[in-house]
XYZ file of N, CA and C in Angstrom:
456
model
N -210.863 -14.308 80.742
C -209.923 -14.049 81.490
C -209.327 -12.949 81.417
N -208.954 -11.923 82.295
C -208.349 -10.512 82.319
C -207.056 -10.700 82.897
N -205.812 -10.501 82.684
C -204.470 -10.449 83.133
C -203.864 -8.900 83.618
N -202.961 -8.830 84.402
C -202.483 -7.798 84.742
C -201.300 -8.233 85.025
N -200.075 -6.882 84.139
C -198.692 -6.647 84.521
C -198.062 -5.883 85.033
N -196.962 -6.368 85.782
C -196.269 -5.515 86.446
C -194.762 -5.671 86.909
N -193.751 -4.578 86.900
C -192.779 -4.741 86.637
C -192.103 -4.780 88.117
N -190.853 -5.923 87.762
C -190.812 -6.612 89.270
C -189.284 -6.603 89.540
N -188.987 -6.368 90.677
C -187.703 -6.248 91.293
C -186.966 -8.039 91.139
N -185.613 -8.618 90.292
C -185.456 -9.903 90.158
C -184.754 -10.074 91.672
N -184.168 -9.038 92.538
C -183.628 -9.212 93.360
C -185.460 -9.939 94.603
N -185.768 -9.661 94.004
C -187.145 -9.637 95.415
C -188.342 -10.811 94.939
N -188.435 -11.055 93.908
C -189.062 -11.630 93.064
C -188.574 -12.768 92.202
N -187.058 -13.394 92.994
C -186.499 -14.031 91.785
C -186.616 -15.422 91.818
N -187.078 -16.354 93.170
C -187.209 -17.488 93.416
C -188.960 -17.730 92.695
N -189.817 -16.567 92.303
C -191.016 -16.603 91.999
C -190.747 -16.452 90.384
N -189.491 -15.769 89.648
C -189.092 -15.611 88.434
C -188.982 -16.998 88.009
N -188.195 -17.406 88.862
C -187.584 -18.771 88.130
C -188.583 -19.952 88.443
N -189.507 -20.267 89.382
C -190.150 -20.941 89.318
C -190.889 -21.448 87.462
N -191.257 -19.999 87.518
C -192.671 -20.042 86.115
C -191.190 -20.333 84.811
N -190.358 -20.071 84.886
C -189.202 -20.557 83.559
C -188.695 -21.765 83.518
N -188.883 -22.040 84.811
C -188.177 -23.512 84.941
C -189.542 -24.609 84.751
N -191.103 -23.810 85.126
C -191.581 -25.177 84.520
C -191.927 -25.102 82.984
N -191.922 -23.757 82.337
C -191.548 -23.773 80.960
C -190.730 -24.109 80.104
N -189.851 -23.472 80.719
C -188.285 -23.763 79.776
C -187.251 -24.917 80.071
N -187.459 -25.235 81.251
C -186.735 -26.934 81.901
C -187.242 -27.638 81.628
N -188.145 -27.959 82.395
C -189.036 -29.129 82.951
C -190.032 -29.391 81.072
N -190.638 -28.308 80.899
C -191.618 -28.682 79.691
C -190.713 -28.590 78.316
N -189.240 -27.633 78.128
C -189.029 -27.378 76.652
C -187.811 -28.048 76.351
N -186.964 -28.574 77.836
C -186.049 -28.820 77.733
C -185.070 -28.034 77.706
N -185.021 -26.985 77.757
C -183.356 -25.889 77.924
C -182.935 -26.091 78.978
N -181.324 -26.435 78.733
C -180.647 -26.317 80.066
C -180.509 -25.203 80.864
N -180.536 -25.446 82.545
C -181.154 -24.560 83.450
C -179.835 -23.611 83.150
N -178.400 -24.315 82.813
C -177.426 -22.948 83.223
C -177.763 -22.054 82.010
N -178.680 -22.707 80.727
C -178.228 -21.600 79.540
C -179.797 -20.746 79.917
N -180.768 -21.396 80.558
C -181.800 -20.372 81.237
C -182.356 -19.220 82.193
N -180.693 -19.539 82.486
C -180.564 -17.991 83.926
C -179.147 -17.999 83.675
N -178.823 -16.889 83.039
C -177.704 -16.032 83.118
C -177.440 -14.426 83.510
N -176.298 -14.047 83.022
C -176.226 -12.529 83.822
C -177.016 -11.384 83.828
N -177.528 -11.306 82.673
C -178.442 -10.767 82.311
C -180.108 -10.410 83.156
N -179.986 -11.279 83.423
C -181.215 -11.729 84.765
C -180.918 -10.291 85.761
N -180.010 -9.855 86.700
C -179.450 -9.399 87.691
C -179.712 -7.859 86.701
N -179.415 -7.386 85.254
C -179.432 -6.338 84.982
C -180.433 -5.897 84.222
N -180.842 -7.001 83.863
C -183.039 -6.546 82.987
C -184.098 -6.280 83.566
N -184.550 -5.868 83.443
C -186.606 -5.426 84.220
C -187.197 -6.456 84.151
N -187.500 -7.236 85.104
C -188.585 -8.155 84.666
C -189.823 -8.209 84.886
N -190.766 -8.330 84.386
C -192.222 -8.647 85.006
C -192.662 -9.838 84.794
N -194.072 -9.601 85.532
C -194.584 -10.552 86.090
C -196.339 -10.414 85.592
N -197.025 -11.364 84.864
C -198.306 -11.452 84.822
C -199.571 -12.318 85.549
N -200.321 -11.913 85.897
C -201.072 -12.606 86.973
C -202.590 -12.552 86.132
N -203.254 -13.403 87.060
C -204.484 -14.002 86.452
C -205.818 -12.720 87.182
N -206.838 -13.680 86.905
C -208.143 -12.448 87.776
C -208.086 -13.061 89.262
N -207.596 -13.979 89.280
C -207.049 -14.229 90.916
C -206.032 -13.794 91.604
N -205.211 -13.734 91.132
C -204.053 -12.733 90.935
C -202.545 -13.593 91.108
N -202.606 -15.088 90.405
C -201.863 -16.142 90.315
C -200.780 -15.826 89.275
N -199.627 -15.672 89.306
C -198.498 -15.896 88.611
C -198.694 -16.476 87.608
N -198.481 -16.110 86.243
C -199.128 -17.146 85.113
C -197.841 -16.790 84.279
N -197.404 -16.135 84.052
C -195.978 -15.503 83.140
C -195.216 -14.879 82.925
N -194.021 -14.590 83.051
C -192.782 -14.217 83.194
C -191.912 -13.569 81.856
N -191.220 -12.254 81.882
C -190.866 -12.002 80.316
C -189.610 -10.764 81.456
N -188.608 -10.501 80.050
C -187.842 -9.598 80.682
C -187.155 -8.663 79.133
N -186.559 -7.635 80.244
C -186.351 -6.235 79.226
C -185.052 -6.373 79.300
N -184.285 -6.609 78.362
C -182.494 -6.216 79.159
C -182.455 -4.418 78.775
N -180.701 -4.521 79.343
C -181.219 -2.345 78.761
C -180.640 -1.976 77.445
N -180.171 -3.191 76.668
C -180.634 -3.179 75.403
C -181.289 -3.192 74.300
N -182.162 -3.609 75.041
C -184.091 -3.212 74.426
C -184.492 -5.181 74.118
N -183.410 -6.143 74.593
C -183.992 -7.351 74.380
C -184.992 -7.731 74.747
N -185.864 -8.429 74.245
C -187.312 -9.192 74.788
C -186.934 -10.417 74.636
N -187.133 -10.708 76.204
C -186.665 -12.612 76.418
C -187.228 -13.214 77.570
N -187.027 -14.487 77.922
C -187.748 -15.041 78.676
C -188.918 -15.170 78.586
N -189.852 -15.093 77.699
C -191.180 -14.964 77.689
C -191.556 -16.224 78.251
N -192.272 -16.299 79.449
C -192.740 -17.924 79.700
C -194.026 -17.757 80.487
N -194.986 -18.301 79.472
C -196.666 -18.119 80.092
C -196.464 -19.772 80.203
N -197.366 -20.060 81.466
C -197.299 -21.122 81.859
C -198.769 -21.750 80.688
N -199.099 -23.213 80.431
C -199.414 -23.870 79.526
C -201.147 -23.366 79.387
N -201.585 -23.482 80.491
C -202.880 -22.906 80.269
C -203.272 -21.614 80.453
N -202.564 -20.987 80.427
C -202.818 -19.631 80.000
C -202.297 -19.022 78.846
N -201.611 -19.505 77.874
C -200.790 -19.527 76.532
C -202.338 -19.248 75.386
N -202.672 -17.773 75.669
C -203.584 -17.537 74.792
C -202.757 -15.801 74.217
N -203.303 -15.495 73.473
C -203.526 -13.858 72.911
C -203.356 -13.507 73.983
N -204.241 -12.904 74.697
C -204.762 -11.756 75.024
C -203.615 -11.969 76.815
N -202.917 -13.630 76.773
C -201.458 -12.995 78.144
C -200.699 -12.616 77.593
N -200.430 -13.097 75.701
C -198.922 -12.964 75.284
C -199.837 -10.802 74.994
N -200.098 -10.735 74.696
C -200.387 -9.651 74.222
C -200.294 -8.397 75.005
N -200.747 -8.357 76.580
C -200.484 -7.866 77.578
C -198.908 -7.497 78.515
N -199.079 -9.201 78.489
C -197.131 -9.378 78.371
C -196.176 -8.376 77.336
N -195.976 -8.867 76.070
C -195.555 -8.120 75.470
C -195.724 -6.352 75.233
N -196.969 -5.994 75.184
C -197.344 -4.475 75.500
C -196.334 -3.602 76.661
N -196.729 -4.213 77.608
C -196.025 -4.081 78.927
C -194.154 -3.913 78.423
N -193.969 -4.897 77.930
C -192.101 -4.850 78.045
C -192.189 -3.876 77.114
N -192.712 -3.617 76.070
C -192.635 -2.346 74.907
C -192.587 -1.367 75.277
N -193.786 -1.099 76.151
C -193.922 0.566 77.327
C -192.865 0.286 78.194
N -192.186 -0.346 78.661
C -191.145 -0.269 79.435
C -190.062 0.258 78.769
N -189.826 -0.546 77.580
C -188.499 0.196 76.346
C -188.538 1.542 76.164
N -189.971 1.772 75.760
C -190.444 3.389 75.483
C -190.090 4.207 76.106
N -190.763 3.581 77.904
C -190.171 4.450 78.880
C -188.443 4.616 79.251
N -188.133 4.065 78.937
C -186.241 3.781 79.105
C -185.919 4.575 78.086
N -186.572 5.523 76.756
C -185.945 6.050 75.734
C -185.608 5.569 74.866
N -185.605 4.101 74.642
C -185.109 2.924 73.751
C -185.938 3.443 72.412
N -185.637 3.111 71.621
C -185.981 3.912 69.883
C -186.535 1.885 69.101
N -185.843 0.974 69.532
C -186.014 -0.742 69.300
C -186.280 -1.380 70.297
N -186.879 -2.623 69.542
C -186.788 -3.957 70.509
C -186.491 -4.495 69.677
N -185.678 -5.643 70.775
C -185.042 -6.815 69.816
C -185.366 -8.403 70.264
N -185.334 -9.323 69.537
C -185.624 -10.592 69.817
C -185.054 -11.417 69.602
N -184.389 -12.376 70.242
C -183.778 -13.244 69.093
C -185.174 -14.601 68.446
N -184.950 -15.025 67.522
C -186.143 -15.600 66.869
C -185.674 -17.021 66.145
N -186.705 -18.008 66.639
C -186.401 -19.520 66.454
C -186.539 -19.437 64.902
N -185.159 -19.445 63.507
C -185.564 -19.385 62.196
C -187.070 -19.735 62.428
N -187.765 -20.797 62.128
C -188.976 -21.411 61.663
C -189.485 -19.917 61.478
N -189.251 -19.379 62.907
C -190.635 -17.769 62.785
C -189.894 -16.662 62.110
N -189.195 -16.506 61.591
C -188.415 -15.193 61.147
C -189.170 -14.787 60.237
N -189.491 -15.290 59.029
C -190.420 -14.780 58.295
C -191.962 -14.717 58.759
N -192.159 -14.957 59.664
C -193.377 -14.565 60.276
C -193.118 -12.850 60.867
N -191.867 -13.074 61.417
C -192.083 -11.669 61.901
C -191.123 -10.675 61.419
N -190.261 -10.890 60.277
C -190.289 -10.258 58.985
C -191.425 -9.445 58.331
N -192.322 -10.742 58.015
C -193.449 -9.639 57.411
C -194.353 -9.016 58.270
N -193.984 -8.734 59.877
C -194.208 -7.692 61.058
C -193.623 -7.324 61.009
N -192.868 -6.619 60.512
C -192.397 -4.770 60.298
C -191.296 -5.181 61.282
N -190.292 -6.824 61.770
C -188.925 -6.542 62.099
C -187.932 -6.639 61.161
N -186.690 -6.283 61.359
C -185.571 -6.595 60.762
C -184.739 -7.117 61.280
N -183.885 -8.465 60.140
C -182.950 -8.846 60.893
C -181.716 -8.472 60.948
N -180.903 -8.991 62.122
C -179.679 -8.253 62.427
C -178.385 -8.986 62.884
N -177.363 -8.653 62.038
C -176.327 -9.887 62.170
C -176.444 -11.205 61.862
N -175.748 -11.925 62.464
C -175.931 -13.536 61.300
C -176.584 -14.453 62.710
N -176.891 -15.351 61.911
C -177.978 -16.872 62.661
C -176.715 -17.037 63.513
N -177.326 -17.417 65.000
C -176.405 -18.079 66.209
C -177.221 -18.998 66.387
N -176.167 -19.818 67.610
C -177.116 -20.790 68.193
C -177.095 -20.867 69.389
N -178.583 -20.773 70.245
C -178.579 -20.784 71.589
C -179.148 -22.146 72.451
N -179.048 -22.582 73.084
C -179.502 -23.948 73.971
C -179.513 -25.159 72.451
N -178.888 -24.613 71.840
C -179.076 -25.796 70.737
C -180.436 -25.415 69.952
N -180.576 -24.479 69.324
C -181.317 -24.288 68.578
C -181.395 -22.400 67.880
N -181.158 -22.572 66.305
C -180.590 -22.007 65.872
C -181.346 -20.419 65.960
N -180.994 -19.522 65.676
C -182.004 -18.196 66.208
C -181.303 -17.489 64.791
N -182.171 -15.844 64.683
C -181.608 -14.841 64.187
C -181.793 -13.999 64.599
N -181.454 -12.781 65.460
C -181.784 -11.394 65.950
C -182.463 -10.752 65.270
N -183.795 -10.342 65.617
C -184.208 -9.477 65.007
C -184.744 -7.922 65.920
N -184.852 -6.705 64.910
C -185.395 -5.961 65.471
C -186.272 -5.136 64.666
N -186.997 -4.326 65.670
C -188.929 -3.560 65.146
C -188.318 -2.272 66.295
N -189.118 -0.928 65.258
C -188.525 0.242 65.509
C -190.300 0.091 67.285
N -189.852 0.472 67.571
C -191.364 0.746 68.645
C -192.085 1.230 68.243
N -192.418 2.142 67.682
C -193.067 3.114 67.068
C -194.393 1.722 66.161
N -193.653 0.703 65.469
C -194.076 0.134 64.495
C -194.484 -1.317 65.216
N -193.895 -1.594 66.446
C -194.180 -3.154 67.219
C -195.892 -3.163 67.179
N -196.072 -4.573 66.677
C -197.146 -5.401 66.801
C -197.203 -6.783 67.503
N -198.366 -7.201 68.055
C -197.952 -8.929 68.855
C -198.392 -10.109 68.071
N -198.784 -9.302 67.229
C -199.140 -10.516 66.402
C -198.324 -11.937 66.061
N -196.985 -11.578 66.225
C -195.867 -12.467 65.170
C -195.734 -13.572 67.060
N -196.051 -12.859 67.414
C -195.626 -13.677 69.281
C -196.295 -14.703 69.613
N -195.652 -15.773 69.702
C -196.278 -16.814 70.605
C -195.473 -17.144 71.554
N -194.625 -17.524 72.077
C -193.560 -17.969 72.893
C -192.212 -17.855 72.798
N -191.985 -17.150 73.805
C -190.141 -16.575 73.045
C -189.007 -16.700 73.840
N -188.109 -17.398 73.774
C -187.058 -18.112 74.819
C -186.215 -16.542 75.387
């Protein structure tokens, strides 16, 4: 299966983006709706990934500061090709904006894997949705998709 990714407007595709994120984060992972949707949605660049039949199967966002977040892929499409397509597109957007680095808020269990793949710790551990996380930075020039699985 192949995928294609497009940049979309939060204003115009809000219902579709929310539907995917609710399915993955609110219903499947039990993240509170009030945490899942925040003020950054209106400020961020959003992407949607579609399968061969042009059905939306995932989404992600890039905040103005380079934070990649809200990566949501429906379960039947959680595979390396989908994540690689989605993440590479978001990093391309960051590069096109002139950013030198991207950031992720990583759950603590996965930090060593990200650090092993070129990410650097930034700041202190913090809590989000009841989950301890560490902000990580990666120069765009060194970015690889290997450590990613699912990312809130």
